[in-house]
């Protein structure tokens, strides 16, 4: 007998195609769950290649479905692969891969939105945050309704070094609706520049890898798909708590086409809005007529710091939200109205 090389043992044995698996287990894509499968191995290989070198590393795949991307991952030789799938109909197809993968693969049935990855990878994979990223990768093609809230959730976990980011600067390779992927990398002055661009670019180096045409999926979604790669930054451009940055950035983008100070004013109760908005822009040394899409991440940082300076003087302001229920806003508005009256004598 001829000994098989390490590289060969890492490759999967011949298996039925994903199309056969879908027929065999009667796996119809559920439209209400926005399931679209990738059956073309050249494309699944290309997604996995976009993650970088995963050989002997550990990978977590989110939403594997019938296992197209999963096979491409296993063929590139990670030492371990964890998959998190919500729909139990895919378990037999995934179990087939577990059996063929030399015990390298483990399946978790669950919702990725509430899944804590802080214990699943090997202890010897941990790195200091400032080191090179750990040999851990997250890869996934999820429904768009899940992937966009999930990346916001994960940016927060990253900022707090929780879950997969307790192991260091774990990288991500994920798919999004094309327009969303383009927004994530959009630079200032671009039409696509939005809250998501600033939030992603504040915590990560974001690379738009390539576009997969919608027709490559079964069933075909209405839109094309972007493959996006994220590497967490050693130091975020705005080193402030996630929720605070999110609040300032989303208020300022509240009126996209207006002067950015209009959105910033909504951070404050109505009676003191104009005065504190003006002070915030003066402290940050930013022209109030700048439009939100013209502001760099660094300028957003100056605005966030100026907002903190104002709120530290009167910490009640941190709690104000113009998106809160009307009664709650009115409590603030009346309070500041009365204080203004008192000051004016
Ligand atoms: N990755 C497979 C592919 O590319 O062919 C399937 C893609 S399909 C668009 C999305 C997969 O994610 C489905 O298998 C679906 O059941 C799963 N999924 C959806 N929401 C999920 C969640 N919250 N947690 C875990 N898996 C989820």
XYZ file of C-alpha atoms and ligand atoms in Angstrom:
372
model
C 0.000 0.000 0.000
C 1.149 3.511 -0.747
C 1.048 5.920 2.213
C -1.231 8.880 1.469
C 0.389 12.293 1.879
C -0.917 14.704 4.550
C -2.310 16.876 1.745
C -4.249 13.918 0.284
C -5.722 12.859 3.640
C -7.006 16.413 4.096
C -9.043 16.123 0.870
C -12.555 14.710 0.987
C -13.236 11.288 -0.562
C -15.566 11.224 -3.616
C -19.067 12.266 -2.539
C -22.441 12.715 -4.250
C -22.751 16.233 -5.702
C -24.602 18.919 -3.720
C -27.340 18.746 -6.372
C -27.681 14.970 -5.685
C -27.713 15.650 -1.933
C -30.559 18.142 -2.367
C -32.561 15.490 -4.282
C -31.595 12.613 -1.979
C -32.707 14.368 1.207
C -35.503 16.323 -0.532
C -33.977 19.613 0.551
C -36.063 22.336 -1.017
C -34.813 25.877 -0.379
C -37.296 27.595 1.904
C -38.105 31.000 0.460
C -39.391 32.311 3.792
C -35.887 31.593 5.191
C -34.232 33.223 2.122
C -32.294 30.075 1.370
C -30.240 30.218 -1.846
C -27.637 27.551 -2.450
C -24.304 27.750 -4.248
C -23.786 24.561 -6.239
C -20.826 25.638 -8.391
C -17.638 24.359 -6.798
C -15.455 26.909 -8.620
C -17.392 29.665 -6.814
C -17.385 27.991 -3.403
C -13.610 27.449 -3.821
C -13.214 31.125 -4.754
C -15.044 32.262 -1.573
C -12.839 30.063 0.606
C -9.702 31.251 -1.206
C -10.751 34.854 -0.401
C -10.433 33.979 3.306
C -6.649 33.502 2.862
C -4.559 30.512 3.944
C -6.695 28.284 6.173
C -4.457 25.169 6.044
C -3.971 23.835 9.601
C -6.050 26.727 10.905
C -9.504 26.514 12.505
C -12.637 27.664 10.722
C -16.210 28.394 11.750
C -18.713 28.337 8.904
C -22.048 30.027 9.546
C -25.149 28.796 7.682
C -23.589 25.836 5.794
C -26.945 24.576 4.404
C -26.325 21.478 2.233
C -22.555 22.008 2.511
C -21.192 23.467 -0.763
C -18.833 25.981 0.870
C -18.219 23.437 3.658
C -16.663 21.002 1.171
C -14.438 23.701 -0.286
C -13.291 24.597 3.242
C -12.497 20.962 4.127
C -10.557 20.520 0.871
C -8.247 23.398 1.821
C -7.063 21.491 4.889
C -8.093 23.259 8.111
C -7.299 21.253 11.266
C -10.837 21.907 12.555
C -14.123 23.109 11.089
C -17.157 24.088 13.162
C -20.423 24.798 11.395
C -23.456 26.565 12.861
C -26.738 25.807 11.083
C -30.238 26.757 12.180
C -32.268 24.439 9.953
C -32.148 20.830 11.145
C -33.173 19.498 7.705
C -29.500 19.915 6.710
C -28.143 17.668 9.483
C -28.003 14.403 7.420
C -26.106 16.156 4.592
C -23.715 17.740 7.099
C -23.272 14.439 8.982
C -22.112 12.863 5.727
C -19.335 15.470 5.639
C -18.495 14.852 9.315
C -17.989 11.157 8.504
C -15.835 11.938 5.462
C -13.674 14.528 7.176
C -11.553 12.432 9.551
C -13.284 13.941 12.606
C -12.123 17.407 11.621
C -15.671 18.774 11.461
C -18.276 19.418 14.179
C -21.873 20.587 13.676
C -23.766 22.932 16.001
C -27.500 23.269 15.514
C -28.384 26.804 16.526
C -28.833 30.450 15.699
C -25.606 32.226 14.803
C -27.025 35.527 16.120
C -26.923 34.220 19.694
C -23.996 31.801 19.363
C -21.005 32.470 21.615
C -17.721 31.471 19.951
C -15.531 32.262 22.967
C -14.884 28.566 23.800
C -15.043 26.604 20.557
C -11.538 27.090 19.123
C -8.339 25.512 20.533
C -6.583 27.333 23.349
C -3.262 27.186 21.493
C -4.775 29.327 18.727
C -5.151 32.365 21.011
C -3.082 35.435 20.138
C -2.647 38.842 21.706
C -4.842 41.464 20.045
C -1.766 43.386 18.853
C -0.187 40.228 17.308
C -0.811 38.932 13.798
C -4.419 37.636 13.459
C -4.922 34.108 14.889
C -5.195 31.143 12.514
C -8.970 31.238 12.969
C -11.405 32.217 10.225
C -15.143 32.787 10.033
C -16.708 32.140 6.648
C -20.332 32.202 5.576
C -23.029 32.765 3.010
C -26.075 33.644 5.120
C -29.437 35.152 4.145
C -29.068 38.939 3.729
C -31.666 39.529 6.443
C -29.246 37.807 8.851
C -25.809 38.887 7.553
C -26.314 42.661 7.923
C -27.560 42.682 11.574
C -24.953 39.990 12.282
C -21.995 42.092 11.132
C -23.148 44.971 13.381
C -23.474 42.490 16.266
C -19.986 41.121 15.504
C -18.395 44.591 15.188
C -19.583 45.191 18.735
C -18.202 41.799 19.899
C -14.925 42.712 18.171
C -14.810 46.120 19.888
C -15.245 44.347 23.247
C -12.912 41.446 22.273
C -15.628 38.902 23.023
C -16.746 35.650 21.333
C -14.401 34.764 18.420
C -12.453 37.975 19.141
C -11.359 36.745 22.560
C -8.817 34.735 20.457
C -7.392 37.886 18.832
C -8.166 39.643 15.570
C -10.178 36.814 13.967
C -10.856 37.469 10.273
C -14.205 37.150 8.526
C -15.214 36.348 4.940
C -18.932 36.874 4.385
C -21.443 37.476 1.621
C -23.854 40.407 1.440
C -26.283 41.836 -1.035
C -24.011 43.634 -3.565
C -25.182 47.155 -2.613
C -24.537 46.438 1.081
C -21.026 45.116 0.329
C -20.301 48.268 -1.692
C -21.528 50.467 1.160
C -19.177 48.755 3.597
C -16.102 49.825 1.615
C -17.491 53.183 0.372
C -15.100 56.102 0.770
C -16.025 59.742 1.493
C -17.829 61.584 -1.329
C -19.237 58.317 -2.697
C -22.964 57.863 -3.148
C -22.883 54.679 -1.083
C -21.183 56.258 1.939
C -23.400 55.623 4.990
C -23.487 54.621 8.654
C -22.373 51.066 7.755
C -19.249 52.379 5.921
C -18.104 54.323 9.001
C -18.924 51.534 11.467
C -17.146 48.811 9.430
C -14.121 50.978 8.622
C -13.735 52.142 12.208
C -13.068 48.624 13.503
C -11.794 46.759 10.433
C -9.813 46.822 7.250
C -12.615 45.971 4.814
C -11.927 44.465 1.385
C -14.545 43.946 -1.301
C -13.250 40.737 -2.885
C -15.569 39.991 -5.839
C -19.185 39.835 -6.998
C -21.140 36.629 -7.572
C -24.001 37.070 -10.058
C -27.403 36.206 -8.592
C -27.903 33.606 -11.334
C -25.161 31.436 -9.769
C -27.518 30.594 -6.868
C -30.355 28.065 -6.705
C -33.016 29.411 -6.505
C -31.800 32.673 -7.992
C -32.145 35.714 -5.688
C -33.222 39.094 -7.131
C -29.812 40.609 -6.494
C -26.088 40.033 -7.017
C -23.862 39.108 -4.113
C -20.639 40.654 -2.741
C -17.916 38.678 -0.979
C -16.365 40.892 1.706
C -13.298 40.248 3.874
C -12.789 41.898 7.290
C -9.591 42.087 9.350
C -10.067 43.761 12.750
C -7.771 46.758 13.265
C -5.233 46.725 16.117
C -6.506 50.153 17.121
C -9.959 51.374 16.013
C -9.879 54.827 14.466
C -12.412 55.982 17.104
C -11.415 54.252 20.355
C -14.756 54.810 22.102
C -17.552 52.406 23.164
C -19.433 50.835 20.268
C -22.898 52.087 21.287
C -21.671 55.671 21.643
C -20.026 55.689 18.195
C -23.117 54.036 16.697
C -25.392 56.687 18.235
C -23.368 59.661 16.972
C -22.835 58.179 13.492
C -26.465 57.147 12.989
C -27.827 60.505 14.193
C -25.498 62.377 11.838
C -26.526 60.165 8.906
C -30.195 60.724 9.891
C -30.381 63.507 7.298
C -28.031 62.285 4.609
C -28.372 65.166 2.169
C -28.516 68.023 4.712
C -25.704 69.790 6.540
C -24.309 67.203 8.967
C -24.960 69.486 11.954
C -28.724 68.940 11.410
C -28.380 65.256 12.317
C -25.924 65.995 15.140
C -28.466 68.372 16.716
C -30.868 65.441 17.159
C -28.433 64.057 19.763
C -29.749 66.723 22.152
C -33.182 67.662 23.585
C -35.091 70.227 21.498
C -34.627 73.314 23.745
C -30.789 73.025 23.717
C -30.366 71.395 20.333
C -29.031 74.291 18.278
C -26.742 75.610 20.984
C -25.154 72.223 21.799
C -24.935 71.171 18.144
C -22.989 74.356 17.418
C -20.728 73.774 20.410
C -20.096 70.169 19.322
C -18.926 71.320 15.858
C -16.767 74.078 17.364
C -15.096 71.658 19.775
C -14.477 69.203 16.910
C -13.289 72.011 14.624
C -15.569 70.906 11.799
C -17.474 73.076 9.344
C -21.184 72.534 10.206
C -22.148 72.743 6.521
C -20.180 69.538 5.752
C -22.601 66.828 4.518
C -22.535 63.469 6.363
C -21.043 61.596 3.379
C -18.138 64.102 3.266
C -16.959 63.331 6.816
C -13.945 61.030 7.256
C -13.841 58.435 10.054
C -11.246 60.636 11.778
C -13.682 63.597 11.680
C -16.453 61.401 13.076
C -13.970 60.582 15.838
C -13.526 64.282 16.655
C -17.309 64.710 16.731
C -17.702 61.691 19.051
C -15.100 63.132 21.438
C -16.813 66.538 21.358
C -20.160 64.837 22.111
C -18.525 63.107 25.120
C -17.092 66.403 26.387
C -20.578 67.964 26.323
C -22.255 64.924 27.900
C -19.579 64.585 30.630
C -20.573 68.084 31.757
C -24.238 66.990 31.973
C -24.365 63.138 31.967
C -28.172 63.125 31.624
C -27.580 63.917 27.946
C -26.055 60.458 27.316
C -29.537 58.999 27.927
C -31.347 61.257 25.468
C -32.489 59.573 22.250
C -34.636 61.284 19.644
C -35.727 57.787 18.584
C -37.173 57.027 22.034
C -40.943 57.039 22.617
C -42.568 60.500 22.499
C -43.389 60.598 26.228
C -39.755 59.914 27.072
C -38.506 62.675 24.745
C -41.031 65.082 26.224
C -39.671 64.474 29.736
C -36.243 65.645 28.515
C -37.651 68.509 26.451
C -39.698 69.871 29.378
C -36.781 69.525 31.775
C -34.401 71.470 29.543
C -37.134 74.004 28.677
C -37.588 74.760 32.396
C -33.833 74.982 32.962
C -33.464 77.394 30.047
C -36.296 79.559 31.458
C -34.638 79.603 34.883
C -31.289 80.611 33.394
C -32.883 83.377 31.376
C -34.340 84.614 34.651
N -24.010 28.291 2.734
C -24.938 27.553 1.880
C -24.625 27.811 0.433
O -23.891 28.773 0.159
O -25.125 27.078 -0.435
C -26.385 27.927 2.209
C -26.729 29.363 1.965
S -28.353 29.865 2.436
C -28.380 31.473 1.707
C -28.216 30.312 4.133
C -28.087 29.190 5.150
O -28.011 29.801 6.440
C -29.266 28.256 5.218
O -28.803 26.944 5.348
C -30.038 28.680 6.465
O -30.773 27.637 7.065
C -28.891 29.151 7.348
N -29.300 30.139 8.350
C -30.187 31.153 8.198
N -30.289 31.885 9.310
C -29.425 31.337 10.202
C -29.084 31.637 11.545
N -29.637 32.677 12.169
N -28.184 30.858 12.169
C -27.611 29.798 11.525
N -27.886 29.471 10.251
C -28.786 30.223 9.595
